[in-house]
Short mmCIF file of C-alpha atoms and ligand atoms in Angstrom, two decimals:
data_model
loop_
_atom_site.label_atom_id
_atom_site.label_comp_id
_atom_site.label_asym_id
_atom_site.label_seq_id
_atom_site.Cartn_x
_atom_site.Cartn_y
_atom_site.Cartn_z
CA UNK A 140 0.00 0.00 0.00
CA UNK A 141 2.88 2.31 0.82
CA UNK A 142 4.30 1.70 -2.68
CA UNK A 143 0.95 2.49 -4.29
CA UNK A 144 0.53 5.74 -2.35
CA UNK A 145 4.10 6.86 -3.03
CA UNK A 146 4.02 6.09 -6.75
CA UNK A 147 0.47 7.21 -7.52
CA UNK A 148 -0.53 9.89 -5.00
CA UNK A 149 2.56 11.48 -3.49
CA UNK A 150 4.17 12.21 -6.85
CA UNK A 151 5.45 15.64 -7.94
CA UNK A 152 2.84 15.83 -10.72
CA UNK A 153 -0.10 15.13 -8.39
CA UNK A 154 1.44 17.59 -5.93
CA UNK A 155 1.49 20.25 -8.63
CA UNK A 156 -2.01 19.39 -9.82
CA UNK A 157 -3.42 19.85 -6.28
CA UNK A 158 -1.68 23.18 -5.69
CA UNK A 159 -4.84 25.26 -6.17
CA UNK A 160 -6.76 23.23 -3.58
CA UNK A 161 -4.07 23.79 -0.94
CA UNK A 162 -4.14 27.53 -1.66
CA UNK A 163 -7.93 27.69 -1.29
CA UNK A 164 -7.65 26.26 2.20
CA UNK A 165 -4.83 28.68 3.04
CA UNK A 166 -7.14 31.52 1.98
CA UNK A 167 -9.83 30.11 4.20
CA UNK A 168 -7.36 30.02 7.11
CA UNK A 169 -6.48 33.68 6.65
CA UNK A 170 -10.14 34.64 6.44
CA UNK A 171 -10.89 32.69 9.62
CA UNK A 172 -8.07 34.37 11.57
CA UNK A 173 -9.01 37.75 10.07
CA UNK A 174 -12.67 37.43 11.09
CA UNK A 175 -11.65 36.65 14.65
CA UNK A 176 -9.02 39.39 14.80
CA UNK A 177 -11.66 41.95 13.76
CA UNK A 178 -13.61 41.23 16.93
CA UNK A 179 -10.48 41.64 19.04
CA UNK A 180 -10.38 38.07 20.36
CA UNK A 181 -7.00 36.38 20.70
CA UNK A 182 -6.37 33.56 18.24
CA UNK A 183 -6.08 29.94 19.25
CA UNK A 184 -3.28 29.07 16.83
CA UNK A 185 -3.52 25.37 17.53
CA UNK A 186 -7.19 25.30 16.58
CA UNK A 187 -6.58 27.39 13.45
CA UNK A 188 -3.65 25.20 12.37
CA UNK A 189 -5.58 21.97 12.89
CA UNK A 190 -8.61 23.36 11.12
CA UNK A 191 -6.46 24.27 8.13
CA UNK A 192 -4.74 20.86 7.99
CA UNK A 193 -8.06 19.03 8.25
CA UNK A 194 -9.51 21.29 5.56
CA UNK A 195 -6.52 20.66 3.31
CA UNK A 196 -6.61 16.89 3.43
CA UNK A 197 -10.37 16.76 2.94
CA UNK A 198 -10.08 19.12 0.00
CA UNK A 199 -7.21 17.13 -1.55
CA UNK A 200 -9.10 13.86 -1.14
CA UNK A 201 -12.70 14.91 -1.76
CA UNK A 202 -12.10 18.01 -3.87
CA UNK A 203 -14.35 20.24 -1.76
CA UNK A 204 -14.86 21.88 1.61
CA UNK A 205 -16.38 18.84 3.19
CA UNK A 206 -18.10 20.49 6.15
CA UNK A 207 -18.76 24.00 4.87
CA UNK A 208 -17.88 27.05 6.93
CA UNK A 209 -19.50 26.13 10.28
CA UNK A 210 -19.48 29.28 12.41
CA UNK A 211 -19.88 32.76 11.00
CA UNK A 212 -16.15 33.42 11.34
CA UNK A 213 -15.40 30.24 9.34
CA UNK A 214 -14.72 28.01 12.34
CA UNK A 215 -15.81 24.41 12.69
CA UNK A 216 -19.44 23.42 13.15
CA UNK A 217 -20.56 20.42 15.21
CA UNK A 218 -19.83 17.79 12.54
CA UNK A 219 -16.36 19.08 11.75
CA UNK A 220 -15.54 19.20 15.46
CA UNK A 221 -16.71 15.64 15.92
CA UNK A 222 -14.66 14.52 12.92
CA UNK A 223 -11.52 16.30 14.15
CA UNK A 224 -11.96 15.02 17.72
CA UNK A 225 -12.07 11.50 16.32
CA UNK A 226 -8.73 12.06 14.55
CA UNK A 227 -7.08 13.27 17.75
CA UNK A 228 -8.47 10.42 19.80
CA UNK A 229 -7.07 7.92 17.29
CA UNK A 230 -3.73 9.71 17.34
CA UNK A 231 -3.48 9.90 21.08
CA UNK A 232 -4.04 6.15 21.35
CA UNK A 233 -1.55 5.22 18.62
CA UNK A 234 1.28 4.72 21.06
CA UNK A 235 -0.90 4.13 24.10
CA UNK A 236 0.10 1.17 26.22
CA UNK A 237 -2.57 -1.50 25.91
CA UNK A 238 -1.97 -4.79 27.63
CA UNK A 239 -3.75 -6.68 24.80
CA UNK A 240 -0.98 -5.58 22.37
CA UNK A 241 1.29 -7.92 24.31
CA UNK A 242 -1.20 -10.54 25.49
CA UNK A 243 -3.73 -10.76 22.63
CA UNK A 244 -5.92 -13.21 24.56
CA UNK A 245 -6.94 -10.32 26.82
CA UNK A 246 -8.31 -8.27 23.96
CA UNK A 247 -11.92 -9.34 24.54
CA UNK A 248 -11.85 -7.95 28.09
CA UNK A 249 -10.66 -4.52 26.95
CA UNK A 250 -9.37 -3.82 30.49
CA UNK A 251 -7.98 -0.38 29.68
CA UNK A 252 -10.99 0.65 27.56
CA UNK A 253 -8.79 1.44 24.53
CA UNK A 254 -10.74 -0.75 22.18
CA UNK A 255 -14.08 0.84 23.03
CA UNK A 256 -12.72 4.39 22.72
CA UNK A 257 -10.99 3.68 19.43
CA UNK A 258 -13.96 1.83 17.98
CA UNK A 259 -16.15 4.86 18.70
CA UNK A 260 -13.60 7.29 17.28
CA UNK A 261 -13.21 5.30 14.06
CA UNK A 262 -16.99 5.05 13.77
CA UNK A 263 -17.29 8.83 14.08
CA UNK A 264 -14.59 9.40 11.49
CA UNK A 265 -16.05 6.95 9.03
CA UNK A 266 -19.65 8.07 9.32
CA UNK A 267 -18.76 11.26 7.44
CA UNK A 268 -16.30 10.05 4.86
CA UNK A 269 -17.25 6.47 4.00
CA UNK A 270 -20.64 7.32 2.39
CA UNK A 271 -18.87 9.98 0.31
CA UNK A 272 -16.37 7.38 -0.91
CA UNK A 273 -19.13 4.86 -1.76
CA UNK A 274 -21.02 7.56 -3.58
CA UNK A 275 -17.97 8.53 -5.64
CA UNK A 276 -17.24 4.91 -6.60
CA UNK A 277 -20.84 4.65 -7.81
CA UNK A 278 -20.48 7.86 -9.84
CA UNK A 279 -17.51 6.36 -11.69
CA UNK A 280 -19.34 3.08 -12.21
CA UNK A 281 -22.36 4.92 -13.64
CA UNK A 282 -20.21 7.08 -15.87
CA UNK A 283 -21.39 10.27 -14.12
CA UNK A 284 -17.84 11.24 -13.29
CA UNK A 285 -15.25 11.25 -16.02
CA UNK A 286 -12.07 13.06 -15.00
CA UNK A 287 -9.70 12.74 -12.07
CA UNK A 288 -10.07 15.85 -9.99
CA UNK A 289 -8.76 14.80 -6.59
CA UNK A 290 -7.00 12.02 -4.68
CA UNK A 291 -10.19 9.99 -4.29
CA UNK A 292 -10.62 9.86 -8.08
CA UNK A 293 -7.00 8.76 -8.44
CA UNK A 294 -7.42 5.95 -5.89
CA UNK A 295 -10.67 4.73 -7.46
CA UNK A 296 -9.17 4.64 -10.95
CA UNK A 297 -5.98 2.72 -10.18
CA UNK A 298 -5.98 -0.49 -12.20
CA UNK A 299 -4.19 -3.80 -11.80
CA UNK A 300 -2.55 -5.67 -14.69
CA UNK A 301 -5.95 -7.10 -15.75
CA UNK A 302 -7.45 -3.61 -15.83
CA UNK A 303 -9.58 -4.30 -12.75
CA UNK A 304 -9.74 -1.79 -9.87
CA UNK A 305 -6.51 -2.10 -7.91
CA UNK A 306 -8.02 -1.03 -4.59
CA UNK A 307 -11.25 -2.22 -3.01
CA UNK A 308 -13.65 0.28 -1.42
CA UNK A 309 -12.46 -0.89 2.01
CA UNK A 310 -8.82 -0.32 1.11
CA UNK A 311 -9.58 3.17 -0.19
CA UNK A 312 -11.50 4.01 2.99
CA UNK A 313 -8.61 2.82 5.17
CA UNK A 314 -6.10 4.88 3.17
CA UNK A 315 -8.23 7.99 3.47
CA UNK A 316 -8.21 7.56 7.26
CA UNK A 317 -4.42 7.12 7.26
CA UNK A 318 -3.86 10.17 5.13
CA UNK A 319 -6.24 12.29 7.22
CA UNK A 320 -4.33 11.41 10.37
CA UNK A 321 -0.90 12.00 8.82
CA UNK A 322 -1.80 15.37 7.33
CA UNK A 323 -3.56 16.73 10.40
CA UNK A 324 -1.03 15.61 13.00
CA UNK A 325 2.51 16.68 12.13
CA UNK A 326 2.13 19.83 10.02
CA UNK A 327 -0.17 21.55 12.54
CA UNK A 328 2.07 20.66 15.45
CA UNK A 329 5.24 21.86 13.70
CA UNK A 330 3.53 25.13 12.76
CA UNK A 331 2.23 25.78 16.28
CA UNK A 332 5.65 25.21 17.84
CA UNK A 333 7.33 27.41 15.23
CA UNK A 334 4.81 30.22 15.72
CA UNK A 335 5.34 30.07 19.49
CA UNK A 336 9.09 30.28 19.16
CA UNK A 337 8.88 33.13 16.65
CA UNK A 338 6.40 35.13 18.72
CA UNK A 339 8.83 34.72 21.60
CA UNK A 340 11.80 35.87 19.52
CA UNK A 341 10.52 38.77 17.45
CA UNK A 342 13.86 39.09 15.55
CA UNK A 343 13.27 35.71 13.97
CA UNK A 344 9.63 36.54 13.29
CA UNK A 345 10.72 39.77 11.55
CA UNK A 346 13.16 37.84 9.37
CA UNK A 347 10.53 35.28 8.49
CA UNK A 348 8.06 38.04 7.56
CA UNK A 349 10.70 39.60 5.30
CA UNK A 350 11.33 36.25 3.70
CA UNK A 351 7.68 35.46 2.94
CA UNK A 352 7.04 39.04 1.87
CA UNK A 353 9.88 38.88 -0.62
CA UNK A 354 8.52 35.58 -1.99
CA UNK A 355 4.96 36.87 -2.38
CA UNK A 356 2.17 34.71 -0.99
CA UNK A 357 2.62 31.69 -0.95
CA UNK A 358 3.35 5.37 12.45
CA UNK A 359 3.50 2.85 12.71
CA UNK A 360 5.85 1.18 15.15
CA UNK A 361 9.35 -0.10 14.50
CA UNK A 362 10.29 -3.55 15.71
CA UNK A 363 13.88 -4.65 16.33
CA UNK A 364 14.84 -7.48 13.96
CA UNK A 365 17.54 -9.00 16.20
CA UNK A 366 18.86 -8.93 19.76
CA UNK A 367 21.08 -5.91 20.24
CA UNK A 368 22.74 -3.76 22.89
CA UNK A 369 22.52 0.05 22.72
CA UNK A 370 24.40 2.15 25.32
CA UNK A 371 24.52 -0.83 27.64
CA UNK A 372 20.80 -1.62 27.34
CA UNK A 373 19.85 -5.03 26.02
CA UNK A 374 17.05 -4.81 23.45
CA UNK A 375 15.62 -8.22 22.59
CA UNK A 376 14.52 -9.12 19.09
CA UNK A 377 10.87 -8.18 18.48
CA UNK A 378 10.83 -5.19 20.85
CA UNK A 379 8.71 -2.22 19.86
CA UNK A 380 11.07 0.73 19.39
CA UNK A 381 9.92 4.31 19.72
CA UNK A 382 12.61 6.85 18.95
CA UNK A 383 12.58 9.93 21.14
CA UNK A 384 12.13 13.22 19.31
CA UNK A 385 13.45 15.10 22.32
CA UNK A 386 16.35 12.72 22.88
CA UNK A 387 17.53 13.19 19.31
CA UNK A 388 16.67 16.82 18.69
CA UNK A 389 18.07 18.07 22.00
CA UNK A 390 21.19 15.98 22.21
CA UNK A 391 23.94 18.34 23.46
CA UNK A 392 26.58 16.05 21.92
CA UNK A 393 25.12 16.85 18.51
CA UNK A 394 23.67 20.36 18.83
CA UNK A 395 25.14 23.53 20.35
CA UNK A 396 22.67 25.10 22.76
CA UNK A 397 20.05 22.49 21.93
CA UNK A 398 17.29 24.27 23.86
CA UNK A 399 17.64 27.47 21.88
CA UNK A 400 15.29 28.10 18.94
CA UNK A 401 17.81 28.86 16.25
CA UNK A 402 16.62 28.07 12.72
CA UNK A 403 20.00 29.24 11.36
CA UNK A 404 21.58 26.03 12.59
CA UNK A 405 19.82 24.24 9.71
CA UNK A 406 21.07 26.62 7.07
CA UNK A 407 24.56 25.52 6.28
CA UNK A 408 27.24 26.69 3.86
CA UNK A 409 25.40 29.92 3.11
CA UNK A 410 22.72 27.96 1.24
CA UNK A 411 19.14 29.00 1.90
CA UNK A 412 17.99 25.43 1.22
CA UNK A 413 17.12 23.43 4.32
CA UNK A 414 17.76 19.74 3.81
CA UNK A 415 14.84 17.84 5.29
CA UNK A 416 16.18 14.32 4.93
CA UNK A 417 18.68 13.35 7.59
CA UNK A 418 20.29 9.96 7.14
CA UNK A 419 22.25 10.38 10.39
CA UNK A 420 19.05 10.84 12.40
CA UNK A 421 20.38 13.89 14.23
CA UNK A 422 16.79 14.86 14.76
CA UNK A 423 13.44 13.31 14.16
CA UNK A 424 12.13 15.28 11.22
CA UNK A 425 10.69 12.80 8.74
CA UNK A 426 12.48 9.68 9.97
CA UNK A 427 14.72 7.59 7.76
CA UNK A 428 14.75 4.26 5.97
CA UNK A 429 11.91 1.97 5.06
CA UNK A 430 9.48 3.44 7.56
CA UNK A 431 10.48 7.05 6.96
CA UNK A 432 7.78 9.54 6.03
CA UNK A 433 6.76 9.10 2.37
CA UNK A 434 5.27 12.60 2.20
CA UNK A 435 8.16 14.99 2.80
CA UNK A 436 7.11 17.22 -0.10
CA UNK A 437 3.41 17.29 0.81
CA UNK A 438 4.04 17.61 4.55
CA UNK A 439 6.53 20.42 4.25
CA UNK A 440 4.38 22.24 1.67
CA UNK A 441 1.27 22.11 3.87
CA UNK A 442 3.22 23.23 6.91
CA UNK A 443 5.15 25.99 5.09
CA UNK A 444 1.99 27.39 3.50
CA UNK A 445 0.28 27.41 6.89
CA UNK A 446 3.12 29.26 8.58
CA UNK A 447 3.76 31.58 5.67
CA UNK A 448 0.14 32.68 5.39
CA UNK A 449 -0.15 33.28 9.14
CA UNK A 450 2.94 35.48 9.35
CA UNK A 451 2.47 37.17 5.99
CA UNK A 452 -1.12 38.16 6.71
CA UNK A 453 -0.91 39.11 10.41
CA UNK A 454 1.36 40.71 12.99
CA UNK A 455 1.48 38.48 16.04
CA UNK A 456 1.85 39.59 19.61
CA UNK A 457 1.84 37.49 22.75
CA UNK A 458 -0.88 37.79 25.37
CA UNK A 459 0.47 39.69 28.34
CA UNK A 460 -0.28 36.65 30.46
CA UNK A 461 1.34 34.25 28.02
CA UNK A 462 3.02 31.47 29.97
CA UNK A 463 6.39 30.05 28.98
CA UNK A 464 5.89 27.37 26.37
CA UNK A 465 5.82 24.04 28.01
CA UNK A 466 5.89 20.77 26.21
CA UNK A 467 3.41 18.12 27.13
CA UNK A 468 4.81 15.16 29.02
CA UNK A 469 2.58 12.76 27.14
CA UNK A 470 2.86 13.78 23.51
CA UNK A 471 4.84 16.06 21.18
CA UNK A 472 2.39 18.97 21.52
CA UNK A 473 2.71 22.08 23.61
CA UNK A 474 1.07 21.50 26.97
CA UNK A 475 -1.38 24.39 26.34
CA UNK A 476 -2.49 25.70 22.93
CA UNK A 477 -0.76 28.82 21.67
CA UNK A 478 -3.10 31.82 22.05
CA UNK A 479 -1.89 35.14 20.58
CA UNK A 480 -3.20 38.43 19.19
CA UNK A 481 -3.28 38.75 15.42
CA UNK A 482 -3.48 42.15 13.72
CA UNK A 483 -3.98 42.29 9.94
CA UNK A 484 -0.82 43.58 8.17
CA UNK A 485 -2.23 43.82 4.63
CA UNK A 486 -4.75 46.13 2.98
CA UNK A 487 -8.37 45.34 4.08
CA UNK A 488 -9.45 44.44 0.52
CA UNK A 489 -6.95 41.55 0.47
CA UNK A 490 -8.94 39.82 3.20
CA UNK A 491 -12.30 40.81 1.77
CA UNK A 492 -11.40 39.20 -1.56
CA UNK A 493 -10.70 35.81 -0.01
CA UNK A 494 -13.18 33.06 -0.72
C1 HEM B 53 5.49 18.39 8.67
C2 HEM B 53 4.93 17.31 8.21
C3 HEM B 53 5.31 15.88 8.52
C4 HEM B 53 6.28 15.40 9.35
C5 HEM B 53 7.26 16.18 10.23
C6 HEM B 53 6.23 13.95 9.27
C7 HEM B 53 7.05 13.09 9.96
C8 HEM B 53 6.94 11.72 9.93
C9 HEM B 53 7.73 10.82 10.73
C10 HEM B 53 8.82 11.24 11.72
C11 HEM B 53 7.33 9.57 10.45
C12 HEM B 53 7.85 8.27 11.08
C13 HEM B 53 9.08 7.82 10.35
C14 HEM B 53 9.63 6.57 10.95
O1 HEM B 53 8.92 5.92 11.73
O2 HEM B 53 10.79 6.27 10.66
C15 HEM B 53 6.29 9.64 9.45
C16 HEM B 53 5.66 8.55 8.89
C17 HEM B 53 4.65 8.63 7.97
N1 HEM B 53 4.13 9.78 7.42
FE1 HEM B 53 4.75 11.67 7.80
N2 HEM B 53 5.23 13.58 8.39
C18 HEM B 53 4.64 14.72 7.91
C19 HEM B 53 3.60 14.81 7.02
C20 HEM B 53 2.98 13.73 6.42
C21 HEM B 53 1.90 13.85 5.45
C22 HEM B 53 1.30 15.14 4.93
C23 HEM B 53 1.56 12.59 5.09
C24 HEM B 53 0.46 12.28 4.09
C25 HEM B 53 0.36 11.28 3.34
C26 HEM B 53 2.43 11.66 5.83
C27 HEM B 53 2.38 10.28 5.75
C28 HEM B 53 3.14 9.43 6.53
C29 HEM B 53 3.01 7.97 6.51
C30 HEM B 53 2.01 7.16 5.67
C31 HEM B 53 3.96 7.47 7.42
C32 HEM B 53 4.24 6.01 7.77
C33 HEM B 53 5.28 5.45 6.83
C34 HEM B 53 5.58 3.96 7.04
O3 HEM B 53 5.60 3.51 8.17
O4 HEM B 53 5.80 3.26 6.05
N3 HEM B 53 3.26 12.41 6.63
N4 HEM B 53 6.07 10.97 9.15
#
């Protein structure tokens, strides 16, 4: 399945073809932040970032704003909230410790309640998107739809060597769930952390604004395959291995002042190109090897567009009561969402012209 997605969906030509859809969602993001800023309320950057990422993946897959605008400002309505909550529940349980993962016989008892929670979350996610997928398959079968306009069309029209559909409806539905989770999780988290650090260090924010202004607008688990010893710890064959983002990214033997937000450290030899692949695993960007992220281009585009539009369209100031940014002990998110004031930096008609 990974091979199919990489060679048919995550290709440069599909990326290019879907450019307009990503931009429409970025416009929607700016309008949403603008509408809130007009009323003087501080912006919940986490919510805005997640809303944008969810909107992007649904638009790339289904070709449309799946849930409509929701609130007057463009925020999520009840259905979109329920859909997004389901994604976060699934994500938060991905690495959760469940005894039945190790003693499968206990699964029926569901002692820790994981199975029940996840079953409900998956049901909530599917109740919105599965009927849409069935409907689209039917449209192709009835000849009502004729051209590939989004990722769902591409998946439906993949053929095997006998010219039969390569993917079943169930496989397509499962892939859409996987993609939704991948697109919503990492890009929004990276953008929220970056915004926090830049709001804290206004010099870097100023530089970033200059940069975007000059450009215009813009897991599975790993299992050890043999017994091994790492730093004196014995790791038996078959162990589940979770690499530590913090352990890698803040290793003082690798990075000078590892706790300092210093984007310049990634710009080497005077080149403005940041290399996102890292075969030495000095930090946990997209991973490496066979289980590395297959969507470096898509992930970094979604995240860059999100950040660029936020800082190009608004000046950001911290709340006077803004606490120091704390990371969560349980997951890679900030312990509390980033809330900040946004003031429009562009001419009013720019925002009024957004869809
Ligand atoms: C800023 C954005 C993103 C970051 C930082 C990121 C990072 C990562 C990392 C660290 C992994 C685990 C690698 C490993 O275990 O070795 C991963 C896996 C994965 N990512 Fe991403 N990702 C991003 C965006 C995306 C997007 C947009 C997609 C959409 C298709 C995606 C799809 C996947 C998939 C399917 C895997 C599992 C690969 C496998 O196990 O074979 N990612 N990503």
